[in-house]
Amino acid sequence: MTTVADIVKTMQSKFNSSAAAGLDLVFQFNIEDGENHYLIVKDGTCDVQQGDAPNPNVTLIMDSETLKGITSGETDGMQAFMAGKLRAEGDMMLAMKLSELFPV
């Protein structure tokens, strides 16, 4: 069983620092059946923290299977969103930026 922490670490290993140049963003991942994590993307770096960010730019809400599918490339994020498996709160356009920051 892959944990949410493992999935997030996998994301961090795929991080595209050149796509993050000049950014200062916080992505919150609220996992309905696991622990929450957030990513701080700042000036080409990515820091992963467990828990809830104080002021995320965008919050993505899903279950761990959806997160695993999106990060592995098995599930398209937009299709998951349209199917109701992924919800976003905050700046929706930033959610689209995740595919540039973490290519699969």
Tab-separated table of N, CA and C in Angstrom, residues 5-64:
chain	number	residue	atom	x	y	z
A	5	ALA	N	2.295	10.035	1.852
A	5	ALA	CA	3.651	10.583	1.990
A	5	ALA	C	4.553	10.055	0.867
A	6	ASP	N	4.417	8.760	0.525
A	6	ASP	CA	5.212	8.186	-0.573
A	6	ASP	C	4.868	8.853	-1.898
A	7	ILE	N	3.578	9.069	-2.134
A	7	ILE	CA	3.127	9.682	-3.387
A	7	ILE	C	3.685	11.100	-3.499
A	8	VAL	N	3.615	11.848	-2.409
A	8	VAL	CA	4.103	13.229	-2.419
A	8	VAL	C	5.618	13.260	-2.624
A	9	LYS	N	6.343	12.302	-2.028
A	9	LYS	CA	7.794	12.232	-2.244
A	9	LYS	C	8.097	11.949	-3.713
A	10	THR	N	7.288	11.107	-4.349
A	10	THR	CA	7.456	10.814	-5.774
A	10	THR	C	7.259	12.084	-6.589
A	11	MET	N	6.238	12.864	-6.205
A	11	MET	CA	6.015	14.145	-6.887
A	11	MET	C	7.252	15.026	-6.765
A	12	GLN	N	7.789	15.106	-5.574
A	12	GLN	CA	8.942	15.974	-5.341
A	12	GLN	C	10.130	15.541	-6.206
A	13	SER	N	10.281	14.230	-6.429
A	13	SER	CA	11.393	13.744	-7.250
A	13	SER	C	11.223	14.117	-8.720
A	14	LYS	N	10.001	14.398	-9.157
A	14	LYS	CA	9.727	14.769	-10.549
A	14	LYS	C	9.685	16.285	-10.743
A	15	PHE	N	9.971	17.026	-9.693
A	15	PHE	CA	9.843	18.481	-9.718
A	15	PHE	C	10.702	19.108	-10.805
A	16	ASN	N	10.099	20.002	-11.593
A	16	ASN	CA	10.777	20.723	-12.667
A	16	ASN	C	11.116	22.121	-12.156
A	17	SER	N	12.326	22.280	-11.654
A	17	SER	CA	12.702	23.543	-11.015
A	17	SER	C	12.702	24.717	-11.993
A	18	SER	N	13.006	24.474	-13.269
A	18	SER	CA	13.020	25.591	-14.226
A	18	SER	C	11.617	26.161	-14.441
A	19	ALA	N	10.582	25.319	-14.340
A	19	ALA	CA	9.204	25.799	-14.479
A	19	ALA	C	8.777	26.613	-13.261
A	20	ALA	N	9.516	26.465	-12.163
A	20	ALA	CA	9.159	27.144	-10.917
A	20	ALA	C	9.947	28.430	-10.677
A	21	ALA	N	10.781	28.810	-11.626
A	21	ALA	CA	11.589	30.024	-11.450
A	21	ALA	C	10.682	31.230	-11.251
A	22	GLY	N	10.931	31.972	-10.178
A	22	GLY	CA	10.168	33.184	-9.902
A	22	GLY	C	8.813	32.967	-9.254
A	23	LEU	N	8.430	31.717	-9.027
A	23	LEU	CA	7.122	31.455	-8.404
A	23	LEU	C	7.234	31.489	-6.886
A	24	ASP	N	6.116	31.783	-6.252
A	24	ASP	CA	6.000	31.746	-4.793
A	24	ASP	C	4.573	31.290	-4.505
A	25	LEU	N	4.366	29.963	-4.459
A	25	LEU	CA	3.026	29.383	-4.373
A	25	LEU	C	2.965	28.280	-3.325
A	26	VAL	N	1.758	28.069	-2.797
A	26	VAL	CA	1.532	26.964	-1.874
A	26	VAL	C	0.351	26.158	-2.398
A	27	PHE	N	0.604	24.862	-2.625
A	27	PHE	CA	-0.424	23.920	-3.067
A	27	PHE	C	-0.785	23.016	-1.901
A	28	GLN	N	-2.039	23.058	-1.473
A	28	GLN	CA	-2.517	22.213	-0.377
A	28	GLN	C	-3.192	20.980	-0.974
A	29	PHE	N	-2.855	19.811	-0.459
A	29	PHE	CA	-3.503	18.561	-0.868
A	29	PHE	C	-4.268	18.009	0.322
A	30	ASN	N	-5.602	18.077	0.252
A	30	ASN	CA	-6.437	17.510	1.295
A	30	ASN	C	-6.887	16.134	0.815
A	31	ILE	N	-6.386	15.108	1.484
A	31	ILE	CA	-6.634	13.735	1.076
A	31	ILE	C	-7.715	13.157	1.987
A	32	GLU	N	-8.845	12.800	1.381
A	32	GLU	CA	-10.019	12.399	2.159
A	32	GLU	C	-9.782	11.134	2.971
A	33	ASP	N	-8.932	10.235	2.489
A	33	ASP	CA	-8.706	8.976	3.208
A	33	ASP	C	-7.248	8.828	3.653
A	34	GLY	N	-6.571	9.969	3.841
A	34	GLY	CA	-5.174	9.932	4.263
A	34	GLY	C	-4.778	11.261	4.874
A	35	GLU	N	-3.474	11.418	5.058
A	35	GLU	CA	-2.991	12.651	5.690
A	35	GLU	C	-2.821	13.756	4.651
A	36	ASN	N	-3.044	14.992	5.091
A	36	ASN	CA	-2.903	16.164	4.224
A	36	ASN	C	-1.430	16.554	4.117
A	37	HIS	N	-1.079	17.116	2.960
A	37	HIS	CA	0.266	17.623	2.715
A	37	HIS	C	0.156	18.928	1.949
A	38	TYR	N	1.227	19.692	1.979
A	38	TYR	CA	1.270	20.872	1.124
A	38	TYR	C	2.663	21.039	0.555
A	39	LEU	N	2.694	21.658	-0.619
A	39	LEU	CA	3.939	21.910	-1.332
A	39	LEU	C	4.172	23.413	-1.374
A	40	ILE	N	5.361	23.816	-0.991
A	40	ILE	CA	5.749	25.216	-1.097
A	40	ILE	C	6.704	25.305	-2.287
A	41	VAL	N	6.260	25.973	-3.333
A	41	VAL	CA	7.075	26.159	-4.532
A	41	VAL	C	7.534	27.612	-4.533
A	42	LYS	N	8.848	27.792	-4.391
A	42	LYS	CA	9.368	29.155	-4.284
A	42	LYS	C	10.713	29.257	-4.992
A	43	ASP	N	10.778	30.161	-5.966
A	43	ASP	CA	12.029	30.462	-6.676
A	43	ASP	C	12.789	29.209	-7.111
A	44	GLY	N	12.102	28.275	-7.745
A	44	GLY	CA	12.756	27.093	-8.286
A	44	GLY	C	12.983	25.972	-7.294
A	45	THR	N	12.419	26.090	-6.084
A	45	THR	CA	12.559	25.023	-5.093
A	45	THR	C	11.179	24.473	-4.736
A	46	CYS	N	11.178	23.265	-4.186
A	46	CYS	CA	9.933	22.627	-3.758
A	46	CYS	C	10.144	22.009	-2.392
A	47	ASP	N	9.354	22.429	-1.433
A	47	ASP	CA	9.428	21.899	-0.075
A	47	ASP	C	8.094	21.241	0.241
A	48	VAL	N	8.142	20.012	0.754
A	48	VAL	CA	6.930	19.261	1.083
A	48	VAL	C	6.761	19.240	2.599
A	49	GLN	N	5.558	19.537	3.041
A	49	GLN	CA	5.244	19.512	4.475
A	49	GLN	C	3.978	18.704	4.701
A	50	GLN	N	3.914	18.011	5.825
A	50	GLN	CA	2.688	17.312	6.191
A	50	GLN	C	1.811	18.271	6.978
A	51	GLY	N	0.498	18.164	6.778
A	51	GLY	CA	-0.441	18.992	7.518
A	51	GLY	C	-1.140	19.993	6.621
A	52	ASP	N	-1.550	21.097	7.219
A	52	ASP	CA	-2.317	22.113	6.506
A	52	ASP	C	-1.543	23.426	6.448
A	53	ALA	N	-1.447	23.971	5.252
A	53	ALA	CA	-0.773	25.262	5.070
A	53	ALA	C	-1.666	26.376	5.596
A	54	PRO	N	-1.088	27.421	6.189
A	54	PRO	CA	-1.898	28.519	6.718
A	54	PRO	C	-2.684	29.273	5.636
A	55	ASN	N	-2.054	29.549	4.507
A	55	ASN	CA	-2.715	30.313	3.442
A	55	ASN	C	-2.354	29.761	2.063
A	56	PRO	N	-2.901	28.589	1.695
A	56	PRO	CA	-2.550	28.033	0.379
A	56	PRO	C	-3.150	28.859	-0.756
A	57	ASN	N	-2.454	28.870	-1.901
A	57	ASN	CA	-2.984	29.533	-3.089
A	57	ASN	C	-4.110	28.718	-3.708
A	58	VAL	N	-3.977	27.397	-3.640
A	58	VAL	CA	-5.013	26.501	-4.153
A	58	VAL	C	-5.018	25.240	-3.294
A	59	THR	N	-6.222	24.720	-3.037
A	59	THR	CA	-6.391	23.483	-2.278
A	59	THR	C	-7.029	22.457	-3.194
A	60	LEU	N	-6.399	21.298	-3.288
A	60	LEU	CA	-6.913	20.202	-4.100
A	60	LEU	C	-7.424	19.113	-3.162
A	61	ILE	N	-8.655	18.704	-3.371
A	61	ILE	CA	-9.304	17.742	-2.489
A	61	ILE	C	-9.609	16.485	-3.298
A	62	MET	N	-9.094	15.346	-2.816
A	62	MET	CA	-9.288	14.082	-3.523
A	62	MET	C	-8.981	12.930	-2.573
A	63	ASP	N	-9.189	11.693	-3.049
A	63	ASP	CA	-8.772	10.554	-2.239
A	63	ASP	C	-7.368	10.118	-2.680
A	64	SER	N	-6.778	9.209	-1.927
A	64	SER	CA	-5.389	8.826	-2.197
A	64	SER	C	-5.235	8.107	-3.537
